[in-house]
Amino acid sequence: MAAVAALDMAARGRRTLLVSTDPAHSTGDVLQAALGDRPRRVAGGCWAMEVDPEREADRYIEAVKSRVESAAPPRLLGEVYRQIDIARVSPGAVESALFDRFTRILEEEGEDYDRIVFDTAPTGQTLRLLSLPELMTTWIGGLIKRRRKVGALSRMWKNVAGSEATDLEHDPLLGALEERRDRFRAARRILTDPRRTAFVFVVIPERLPIWETEKAVEALSKHGVPVGAIVVNLVLPGRDGGAGEDPFLAARRERQAVYLARISQTLGDWPVLRVALQDSDPVGVDALGRIPVLDITEEVVR
């Protein structure tokens, strides 16, 4: 659905970038394109890329080590590196690194494209990712305060001892923390601006996915992330009017009708866009382009 939406936006004249942050990397498969961590054109007006969360975490850790190397005393570097390596395998490390790349994509690619579509991981991981700006901004703010306090105490001691004072204005760690804080703040402003951002849920008409989506919509509202639409995928097409419909198919259709009614009732505050079950796997740009999305781009983000 993310690929369909991105291709639809491009077909409407919007220069579009599709970014997959899902570790499964299915975007390249469905587009039948070899994607990497830099944009590649997949259709007229549409580019795509896949971000590897584990690689981003490794890259981020190496960048942290590089900054620390220029600020920490050599005798402490071994222990500092050990603590950083422990942090690499701690809960939330991958999400933090992934969101760091997310903010950089918004910065580096934002001016080159009219639309950026993020094909995200399953709901739980995505919610953790989207909650990071608020959590990380507070956490980084605390680190900045501590770093300034340590720097001030160090400068005070060196002044008393008669040695050269520490220059906080050129502190590489402090500068890195403040730069990251500012990027997270800018990302949060974008994520919570309904004129610029919309989160689109894709759900199938089954009980558990609907329940999960209802909870996720509630969670996003707490973080101020605007929901733009609900896409209901794999909807059985209507009966062809022939007699003697298969009992199994008839039962499935009746059950879907109940779930579709629930979606309209509990999630009807947003546009609900239905996509019919296809008779074959929609793989490749041409097949994806034939799937109707009911004006998802104009309905959701104007």
Coordinates of N, CA and C in Angstrom, one line a residue, residues 41-272:
R41 N 15.6 5.8 -8.7 CA 14.3 6.1 -9.4 C 13.7 4.7 -9.8
V42 N 12.4 4.5 -9.5 CA 11.7 3.3 -9.8 C 10.6 3.5 -10.8
A43 N 10.2 4.8 -11.0 CA 9.2 5.1 -12.0 C 9.3 6.6 -12.2
G44 N 8.7 7.1 -13.3 CA 8.7 8.6 -13.5 C 8.2 9.4 -12.3
G45 N 9.1 10.1 -11.8 CA 8.7 11.0 -10.6 C 8.7 10.3 -9.3
C46 N 9.1 9.0 -9.2 CA 9.1 8.2 -8.0 C 10.5 7.6 -7.7
W47 N 11.0 7.8 -6.6 CA 12.3 7.2 -6.1 C 12.0 6.4 -4.9
A48 N 12.9 5.4 -4.6 CA 12.7 4.6 -3.5 C 14.0 4.2 -2.8
M49 N 14.0 3.9 -1.6 CA 15.2 3.5 -0.8 C 14.8 2.6 0.3
E50 N 15.7 1.7 0.8 CA 15.5 0.9 2.0 C 16.5 1.2 3.0
V51 N 16.1 1.5 4.2 CA 17.0 1.7 5.3 C 17.1 0.5 6.2
D52 N 18.3 0.0 6.4 CA 18.6 -1.2 7.2 C 18.8 -0.7 8.7
P53 N 17.8 -1.1 9.6 CA 17.9 -0.6 11.0 C 19.2 -1.1 11.7
E54 N 19.6 -2.3 11.5 CA 20.8 -2.8 12.1 C 22.0 -2.1 11.7
R55 N 22.1 -1.8 10.4 CA 23.3 -1.1 9.8 C 23.3 0.3 10.3
E56 N 22.1 0.9 10.4 CA 22.0 2.3 11.0 C 22.5 2.3 12.4
A57 N 22.1 1.3 13.2 CA 22.6 1.3 14.6 C 24.1 1.1 14.7
D58 N 24.7 0.3 13.9 CA 26.1 0.1 13.8 C 26.8 1.4 13.4
R59 N 26.3 2.1 12.4 CA 26.8 3.3 11.9 C 26.7 4.4 13.0
Y60 N 25.6 4.4 13.7 CA 25.4 5.5 14.7 C 26.4 5.2 15.9
I61 N 26.6 4.0 16.3 CA 27.5 3.7 17.4 C 29.0 4.1 17.0
E62 N 29.4 3.9 15.8 CA 30.7 4.3 15.3 C 30.8 5.8 15.3
A63 N 29.8 6.5 15.0 CA 29.8 8.0 15.0 C 30.0 8.4 16.5
V64 N 29.3 7.8 17.4 CA 29.4 8.2 18.8 C 30.8 7.9 19.3
K65 N 31.4 6.8 18.9 CA 32.8 6.5 19.3 C 33.7 7.5 18.8
S66 N 33.5 8.0 17.6 CA 34.4 9.0 17.0 C 34.3 10.3 17.7
R67 N 33.1 10.7 18.1 CA 33.0 11.9 18.9 C 33.6 11.8 20.3
V68 N 33.4 10.7 20.9 CA 34.0 10.4 22.3 C 35.5 10.4 22.2
E69 N 36.1 9.9 21.2 CA 37.5 9.8 21.1 C 38.2 11.1 21.2
S70 N 37.6 12.2 20.7 CA 38.2 13.5 20.7 C 37.9 14.2 22.0
A71 N 37.1 13.7 22.9 CA 36.7 14.4 24.1 C 37.1 13.7 25.4
A72 N 37.2 12.3 25.3 CA 37.5 11.6 26.5 C 39.0 11.4 26.7
P73 N 39.5 11.3 27.9 CA 41.0 11.1 28.2 C 41.3 9.7 27.6
P74 N 42.5 9.5 27.0 CA 42.9 8.3 26.4 C 42.8 7.1 27.4
R75 N 43.1 7.3 28.6 CA 43.2 6.2 29.6 C 41.7 5.7 29.9
L76 N 40.7 6.4 29.5 CA 39.3 6.0 29.8 C 38.6 5.5 28.5
L77 N 39.3 5.6 27.4 CA 38.6 5.2 26.1 C 38.2 3.8 26.1
G78 N 39.0 2.9 26.6 CA 38.6 1.5 26.6 C 37.3 1.2 27.3
E79 N 37.2 1.7 28.5 CA 35.9 1.5 29.3 C 34.8 2.3 28.6
V80 N 35.0 3.4 28.1 CA 33.9 4.2 27.4 C 33.4 3.4 26.2
Y81 N 34.3 2.9 25.4 CA 33.9 2.1 24.3 C 33.1 0.9 24.7
R82 N 33.6 0.2 25.8 CA 32.8 -1.0 26.3 C 31.4 -0.6 26.6
Q83 N 31.2 0.5 27.3 CA 29.9 1.0 27.7 C 29.0 1.3 26.4
I84 N 29.7 1.9 25.4 CA 29.0 2.2 24.2 C 28.5 0.9 23.5
D85 N 29.4 -0.1 23.5 CA 29.0 -1.4 22.8 C 27.9 -2.0 23.6
I86 N 27.9 -1.9 24.9 CA 26.7 -2.4 25.7 C 25.4 -1.7 25.3
A87 N 25.5 -0.4 25.1 CA 24.4 0.4 24.7 C 23.8 0.0 23.3
R88 N 24.8 -0.5 22.5 CA 24.3 -0.9 21.1 C 23.3 -2.1 21.2
V89 N 23.4 -3.0 22.1 CA 22.5 -4.1 22.2 C 21.4 -3.9 23.3
S90 N 21.3 -2.7 23.8 CA 20.3 -2.4 24.7 C 18.9 -2.1 24.0
P91 N 17.8 -2.4 24.7 CA 16.5 -2.1 24.1 C 16.4 -0.6 23.7
G92 N 15.9 -0.4 22.5 CA 15.6 0.9 22.0 C 16.8 1.5 21.2
A93 N 17.9 0.8 21.2 CA 19.1 1.3 20.5 C 18.9 1.4 19.0
V94 N 18.2 0.3 18.4 CA 18.0 0.3 17.0 C 17.0 1.4 16.6
E95 N 15.9 1.5 17.4 CA 14.9 2.5 17.1 C 15.5 3.9 17.2
S96 N 16.4 4.1 18.2 CA 17.0 5.5 18.3 C 17.9 5.8 17.1
A97 N 18.7 4.8 16.6 CA 19.5 5.0 15.5 C 18.6 5.2 14.2
L98 N 17.6 4.4 14.1 CA 16.7 4.5 13.0 C 16.0 5.9 12.9
F99 N 15.6 6.4 14.1 CA 15.0 7.7 14.1 C 16.0 8.8 13.7
D100 N 17.2 8.6 14.2 CA 18.3 9.5 13.8 C 18.4 9.6 12.3
R101 N 18.3 8.5 11.6 CA 18.4 8.5 10.1 C 17.1 9.1 9.6
F102 N 16.0 8.8 10.2 CA 14.7 9.4 9.8 C 14.8 10.9 9.7
T103 N 15.4 11.5 10.8 CA 15.5 12.9 10.8 C 16.4 13.5 9.8
R104 N 17.5 12.7 9.5 CA 18.4 13.1 8.5 C 17.8 13.1 7.1
I105 N 16.9 12.1 6.8 CA 16.2 12.0 5.5 C 15.3 13.2 5.4
L106 N 14.6 13.6 6.4 CA 13.8 14.7 6.3 C 14.6 16.0 6.0
E107 N 15.8 16.1 6.6 CA 16.7 17.2 6.4 C 17.3 17.2 5.0
E108 N 17.8 16.1 4.6 CA 18.6 16.0 3.4 C 17.8 15.9 2.1
E109 N 16.6 15.2 2.3 CA 15.8 14.9 1.1 C 14.6 15.8 1.0
G110 N 14.2 16.5 2.1 CA 13.0 17.2 2.2 C 12.8 18.3 1.2
E111 N 13.9 18.9 0.8 CA 13.8 20.0 -0.2 C 13.7 19.4 -1.6
D112 N 14.1 18.2 -1.8 CA 14.2 17.6 -3.2 C 12.9 16.9 -3.6
Y113 N 12.0 16.7 -2.7 CA 10.8 16.0 -3.0 C 9.5 16.7 -2.5
D114 N 8.4 16.5 -3.2 CA 7.1 17.1 -2.8 C 6.5 16.2 -1.7
R115 N 6.7 14.9 -1.8 CA 6.1 13.9 -0.8 C 7.2 12.9 -0.4
I116 N 7.2 12.6 0.8 CA 8.1 11.4 1.3 C 7.1 10.5 2.0
V117 N 7.1 9.2 1.5 CA 6.3 8.2 2.1 C 7.1 7.2 2.8
F118 N 6.9 7.0 4.1 CA 7.6 6.0 4.9 C 6.8 4.8 5.0
D119 N 7.4 3.7 4.5 CA 6.8 2.3 4.7 C 7.4 1.8 5.9
T120 N 6.6 1.7 7.0 CA 7.2 1.5 8.3 C 7.0 0.0 8.7
A121 N 7.7 -0.4 9.8 CA 7.6 -1.7 10.3 C 6.3 -2.0 11.0
P122 N 6.0 -3.2 11.5 CA 4.7 -3.4 12.1 C 4.4 -2.5 13.2
T123 N 3.2 -2.4 13.6 CA 2.6 -1.3 14.4 C 3.4 -1.1 15.7
G124 N 3.8 -2.1 16.5 CA 4.4 -1.9 17.8 C 5.7 -1.2 17.6
Q125 N 6.6 -1.6 16.7 CA 7.9 -1.0 16.5 C 7.7 0.5 16.0
T126 N 6.7 0.7 15.1 CA 6.5 2.0 14.6 C 6.1 3.0 15.7
L127 N 5.2 2.5 16.6 CA 4.8 3.4 17.7 C 5.9 3.8 18.6
R128 N 6.8 2.8 18.8 CA 8.0 3.2 19.6 C 8.9 4.2 18.9
L129 N 9.0 4.0 17.6 CA 9.8 5.0 16.8 C 9.2 6.4 16.8
L130 N 7.9 6.5 16.7 CA 7.2 7.8 16.6 C 7.1 8.4 18.0
S131 N 7.3 7.7 19.0 CA 7.3 8.3 20.4 C 8.6 8.8 20.8
L132 N 9.7 8.4 20.0 CA 11.0 8.8 20.3 C 11.3 10.3 20.4
P133 N 10.7 11.2 19.5 CA 11.1 12.6 19.6 C 10.8 13.2 20.9
E134 N 9.6 12.9 21.5 CA 9.2 13.4 22.8 C 10.1 12.9 23.9
L135 N 10.4 11.6 23.9 CA 11.2 10.9 24.9 C 12.7 11.4 24.8
M136 N 13.2 11.3 23.6 CA 14.6 11.6 23.4 C 15.0 13.0 23.6
T137 N 14.0 13.9 23.2 CA 14.3 15.4 23.5 C 14.5 15.6 25.0
T138 N 13.6 15.0 25.8 CA 13.7 15.2 27.2 C 15.0 14.6 27.7
W139 N 15.3 13.4 27.3 CA 16.6 12.7 27.7 C 17.8 13.4 27.3
I140 N 17.9 13.9 26.1 CA 19.0 14.6 25.6 C 19.2 16.0 26.4
G141 N 18.0 16.6 26.6 CA 18.1 17.8 27.4 C 18.7 17.6 28.8
G142 N 18.4 16.4 29.4 CA 19.1 16.1 30.7 C 20.6 15.9 30.5
L143 N 21.0 15.2 29.4 CA 22.4 15.0 29.2 C 23.1 16.4 29.0
I144 N 22.5 17.3 28.2 CA 23.1 18.6 28.0 C 23.3 19.3 29.3
K145 N 22.3 19.3 30.2 CA 22.5 20.0 31.5 C 23.6 19.4 32.3
R146 N 23.7 18.0 32.3 CA 24.8 17.4 33.0 C 26.2 17.7 32.4
R147 N 26.2 17.7 31.1 CA 27.5 18.0 30.4 C 27.9 19.4 30.7
R148 N 27.0 20.4 30.7 CA 27.3 21.8 31.0 C 27.8 21.9 32.5
K149 N 27.1 21.1 33.3 CA 27.5 21.2 34.8 C 28.9 20.7 35.0
V150 N 29.2 19.5 34.3 CA 30.5 18.9 34.4 C 31.6 19.9 33.8
G151 N 31.3 20.5 32.7 CA 32.2 21.4 32.1 C 32.5 22.6 32.9
A152 N 31.4 23.1 33.6 CA 31.6 24.3 34.4 C 32.4 24.0 35.6
L153 N 32.2 22.8 36.2 CA 33.0 22.4 37.4 C 34.5 22.2 37.0
S154 N 34.7 21.6 35.8 CA 36.0 21.4 35.3 C 36.7 22.7 35.1
R155 N 36.0 23.6 34.5 CA 36.6 25.0 34.3 C 36.9 25.7 35.6
M156 N 36.1 25.5 36.6 CA 36.3 26.1 37.9 C 37.5 25.5 38.5
W157 N 37.7 24.2 38.4 CA 38.8 23.6 39.0 C 40.1 24.0 38.3
K158 N 40.1 24.0 37.0 CA 41.3 24.4 36.3 C 41.7 25.8 36.5
N159 N 40.7 26.7 36.7 CA 41.0 28.1 37.0 C 41.7 28.2 38.4
V160 N 41.2 27.4 39.4 CA 41.8 27.4 40.7 C 43.2 26.8 40.6
A161 N 43.4 25.7 39.8 CA 44.7 25.1 39.7 C 45.6 25.9 38.8
G162 N 45.1 26.9 38.1 CA 46.0 27.7 37.2 C 46.2 27.1 35.9
S163 N 45.5 26.0 35.5 CA 45.6 25.4 34.2 C 44.6 26.0 33.2
E164 N 44.7 25.6 31.9 CA 43.8 26.2 30.9 C 42.4 25.7 31.1
A165 N 41.5 26.6 31.0 CA 40.1 26.3 31.3 C 39.4 25.6 30.1
T166 N 38.4 24.8 30.3 CA 37.7 24.1 29.3 C 36.8 25.1 28.5
D167 N 36.8 25.0 27.2 CA 36.0 25.9 26.4 C 34.7 25.1 26.0
L168 N 33.6 25.4 26.7 CA 32.3 24.7 26.5 C 31.8 25.0 25.1
E169 N 32.2 26.2 24.5 CA 31.6 26.5 23.2 C 32.2 25.6 22.1
H170 N 33.3 24.9 22.4 CA 33.9 24.0 21.4 C 34.0 22.6 22.0
D171 N 33.1 22.3 22.9 CA 33.0 20.9 23.4 C 32.3 20.0 22.4
P172 N 33.1 19.1 21.8 CA 32.5 18.2 20.7 C 31.2 17.4 21.2
L173 N 31.3 16.9 22.4 CA 30.1 16.2 22.9 C 28.9 17.0 23.1
L174 N 29.2 18.2 23.7 CA 28.0 19.1 23.9 C 27.5 19.6 22.6
G175 N 28.3 19.9 21.7 CA 27.8 20.3 20.3 C 27.0 19.2 19.7
A176 N 27.5 17.9 19.8 CA 26.7 16.8 19.2 C 25.4 16.6 19.8
L177 N 25.3 16.8 21.1 CA 24.1 16.6 21.9 C 23.1 17.7 21.5
E178 N 23.6 18.9 21.4 CA 22.7 20.1 21.0 C 22.2 19.9 19.6
E179 N 23.1 19.5 18.7 CA 22.7 19.3 17.3 C 21.6 18.2 17.2
R180 N 21.8 17.1 17.9 CA 20.8 16.1 17.8 C 19.5 16.5 18.5
R181 N 19.5 17.2 19.6 CA 18.3 17.8 20.2 C 17.5 18.6 19.2
D182 N 18.2 19.5 18.5 CA 17.6 20.4 17.6 C 17.0 19.7 16.4
R183 N 17.6 18.6 15.9 CA 17.1 17.8 14.8 C 15.8 17.1 15.3
F184 N 15.8 16.5 16.5 CA 14.7 15.8 17.0 C 13.5 16.8 17.2
R185 N 13.8 18.0 17.7 CA 12.7 19.0 17.8 C 12.1 19.3 16.5
A186 N 13.0 19.5 15.5 CA 12.5 19.8 14.1 C 11.6 18.7 13.6
A187 N 12.1 17.4 13.8 CA 11.3 16.3 13.3 C 10.0 16.2 14.0
R188 N 9.9 16.5 15.3 CA 8.7 16.4 16.0 C 7.7 17.5 15.5
R189 N 8.2 18.7 15.1 CA 7.3 19.7 14.6 C 6.7 19.2 13.3
I190 N 7.5 18.5 12.5 CA 7.0 18.0 11.2 C 6.0 16.9 11.5
L191 N 6.3 16.0 12.4 CA 5.4 14.8 12.6 C 4.1 15.2 13.2
T192 N 4.0 16.3 13.9 CA 2.8 16.7 14.6 C 2.0 17.8 13.8
D193 N 2.5 18.2 12.6 CA 1.9 19.2 11.8 C 0.9 18.6 10.8
P194 N -0.4 18.7 11.0 CA -1.3 18.0 10.1 C -1.3 18.5 8.7
R195 N -0.7 19.7 8.5 CA -0.6 20.3 7.1 C 0.5 19.6 6.4
R196 N 1.4 18.9 7.1 CA 2.6 18.3 6.4 C 2.7 16.8 6.6
T197 N 2.0 16.3 7.6 CA 2.2 14.9 7.9 C 0.8 14.2 8.1
A198 N 0.7 12.9 7.7 CA -0.4 12.1 8.0 C 0.1 10.7 8.1
F199 N -0.4 10.0 9.2 CA -0.1 8.6 9.4 C -1.2 7.8 8.9
V200 N -1.0 6.9 7.9 CA -2.0 6.1 7.3 C -1.9 4.6 7.8
F201 N -2.9 4.1 8.4 CA -2.9 2.8 8.9 C -3.5 1.9 7.8
V202 N -2.9 0.7 7.6 CA -3.4 -0.3 6.7 C -3.8 -1.5 7.6
V203 N -5.1 -1.8 7.4 CA -5.7 -2.9 8.2 C -6.4 -3.8 7.3
I204 N -6.5 -5.1 7.7 CA -7.4 -6.0 7.0 C -8.6 -6.3 7.9
P205 N -9.7 -6.6 7.2 CA -11.0 -6.8 8.0 C -11.0 -8.1 8.8
E206 N -10.2 -8.1 9.8 CA -10.2 -9.2 10.8 C -10.2 -8.6 12.2
R207 N -10.6 -9.4 13.2 CA -10.8 -8.9 14.5 C -9.5 -8.4 15.2
L208 N -8.4 -9.2 15.2 CA -7.2 -8.7 15.9 C -6.5 -7.5 15.2
P209 N -6.4 -7.5 13.9 CA -5.8 -6.3 13.3 C -6.6 -5.0 13.5
I210 N -7.9 -5.2 13.6 CA -8.8 -4.0 13.9 C -8.5 -3.5 15.3
W211 N -8.5 -4.5 16.2 CA -8.3 -4.1 17.6 C -6.9 -3.4 17.8
E212 N -5.9 -4.0 17.1 CA -4.5 -3.4 17.2 C -4.5 -2.0 16.6
T213 N -5.2 -1.8 15.5 CA -5.3 -0.4 14.9 C -6.0 0.6 15.8
E214 N -7.1 0.1 16.4 CA -7.8 1.0 17.3 C -6.9 1.5 18.5
K215 N -6.1 0.6 19.0 CA -5.2 0.9 20.1 C -4.1 1.9 19.6
A216 N -3.6 1.6 18.4 CA -2.5 2.4 17.8 C -2.9 3.8 17.5
V217 N -4.2 4.0 17.0 CA -4.7 5.3 16.7 C -4.8 6.1 18.0
E218 N -5.2 5.4 19.1 CA -5.3 6.1 20.4 C -3.9 6.5 20.9
A219 N -2.9 5.6 20.7 CA -1.5 5.9 21.1 C -1.0 7.1 20.4
L220 N -1.2 7.1 19.0 CA -0.7 8.2 18.3 C -1.2 9.6 18.7
S221 N -2.5 9.6 19.0 CA -3.2 10.8 19.4 C -2.5 11.4 20.7
K222 N -2.0 10.5 21.6 CA -1.3 10.9 22.8 C 0.0 11.7 22.5
H223 N 0.6 11.3 21.4 CA 1.9 11.9 21.0 C 1.7 13.0 20.0
G224 N 0.4 13.3 19.6 CA 0.1 14.4 18.7 C 0.4 14.2 17.3
V225 N 0.5 12.9 16.9 CA 0.8 12.5 15.5 C -0.5 12.4 14.8
P226 N -0.8 13.2 13.7 CA -2.1 13.2 13.1 C -2.3 11.9 12.2
V227 N -3.4 11.4 12.3 CA -3.8 10.2 11.5 C -4.6 10.8 10.3
G228 N -4.2 10.3 9.1 CA -4.8 10.8 7.9 C -5.9 10.0 7.3
A229 N -5.8 8.6 7.4 CA -6.8 7.7 6.8 C -6.5 6.3 7.3
I230 N -7.5 5.5 7.1 CA -7.5 4.1 7.4 C -7.7 3.4 6.0
V231 N -6.7 2.6 5.6 CA -6.8 1.8 4.4 C -7.2 0.4 4.8
V232 N -8.3 -0.1 4.3 CA -8.7 -1.5 4.5 C -8.4 -2.3 3.3
N233 N -7.4 -3.2 3.5 CA -6.9 -4.0 2.4 C -7.5 -5.4 2.4
L234 N -7.4 -6.1 1.3 CA -7.9 -7.4 1.1 C -9.4 -7.6 1.3
V235 N -10.2 -6.6 0.9 CA -11.6 -6.6 1.0 C -12.2 -7.5 -0.2
L236 N -13.0 -8.5 0.2 CA -13.6 -9.4 -0.8 C -14.5 -8.6 -1.8
P237 N -14.4 -8.8 -3.1 CA -15.2 -8.1 -4.0 C -16.7 -8.6 -3.8
G238 N -17.6 -7.8 -4.3 CA -19.0 -8.1 -4.3 C -19.4 -9.4 -5.1
R239 N -20.5 -10.0 -4.8 CA -20.9 -11.1 -5.5 C -21.2 -10.8 -7.0
D240 N -20.9 -11.8 -7.8 CA -21.1 -11.5 -9.3 C -22.5 -11.8 -9.8
G241 N -23.4 -12.1 -8.8 CA -24.8 -12.3 -9.2 C -25.2 -13.7 -9.6
G242 N -24.1 -14.6 -9.7 CA -24.4 -15.9 -10.0 C -25.0 -16.7 -8.9
A243 N -25.7 -17.8 -9.2 CA -26.4 -18.6 -8.2 C -25.4 -19.6 -7.6
G244 N -25.7 -20.0 -6.4 CA -24.9 -21.1 -5.7 C -23.5 -20.7 -5.4
E245 N -23.4 -19.5 -4.6 CA -22.0 -19.1 -4.2 C -21.5 -20.1 -3.2
D246 N -20.1 -20.3 -3.3 CA -19.5 -21.3 -2.4 C -19.8 -20.9 -0.9
P247 N -20.2 -21.9 -0.1 CA -20.6 -21.6 1.3 C -19.4 -20.9 2.1
F248 N -18.2 -21.4 1.9 CA -17.1 -20.9 2.6 C -16.9 -19.4 2.2
L249 N -16.9 -19.1 1.0 CA -16.8 -17.7 0.5 C -17.9 -16.8 1.0
A250 N -19.1 -17.4 1.0 CA -20.3 -16.6 1.5 C -20.1 -16.3 3.0
A251 N -19.6 -17.3 3.8 CA -19.4 -17.1 5.2 C -18.3 -16.0 5.5
R252 N -17.2 -16.1 4.7 CA -16.2 -15.1 4.8 C -16.7 -13.7 4.5
R253 N -17.5 -13.6 3.5 CA -18.0 -12.3 3.1 C -18.9 -11.7 4.2
E254 N -19.7 -12.6 4.8 CA -20.6 -12.1 5.9 C -19.8 -11.6 7.1
R255 N -18.7 -12.4 7.4 CA -17.8 -12.0 8.5 C -17.1 -10.7 8.2
Q256 N -16.7 -10.5 7.0 CA -16.0 -9.2 6.6 C -17.0 -8.1 6.7
A257 N -18.2 -8.3 6.4 CA -19.2 -7.2 6.5 C -19.3 -6.7 7.9
V258 N -19.3 -7.7 8.9 CA -19.3 -7.3 10.3 C -18.1 -6.5 10.7
Y259 N -16.9 -6.9 10.2 CA -15.7 -6.2 10.6 C -15.6 -4.8 9.9
L260 N -16.1 -4.8 8.6 CA -16.1 -3.5 7.9 C -17.1 -2.5 8.6
A261 N -18.2 -3.0 9.2 CA -19.1 -2.1 9.9 C -18.4 -1.6 11.2
R262 N -17.6 -2.5 11.8 CA -16.9 -2.0 13.1 C -15.9 -1.0 12.7
I263 N -15.1 -1.2 11.6 CA -14.1 -0.2 11.2 C -14.8 1.2 11.0
S264 N -16.0 1.2 10.3 CA -16.7 2.4 10.1 C -17.1 3.1 11.4
Q265 N -17.5 2.2 12.3 CA -18.0 2.8 13.6 C -16.9 3.3 14.5
T266 N -15.8 2.6 14.7 CA -14.7 2.9 15.6 C -13.6 3.8 15.0
L267 N -13.5 3.7 13.7 CA -12.4 4.5 13.0 C -13.0 5.4 11.9
G268 N -14.3 5.6 12.0 CA -14.9 6.4 10.9 C -14.7 7.9 11.0
D269 N -13.9 8.4 12.1 CA -13.6 9.8 12.1 C -12.6 10.2 11.1
W270 N -12.0 9.2 10.4 CA -11.0 9.4 9.4 C -11.5 8.8 8.1
P271 N -11.0 9.3 7.0 CA -11.4 8.6 5.7 C -11.1 7.1 5.7
V272 N -12.0 6.3 5.4 CA -11.8 4.8 5.4 C -11.8 4.4 3.9

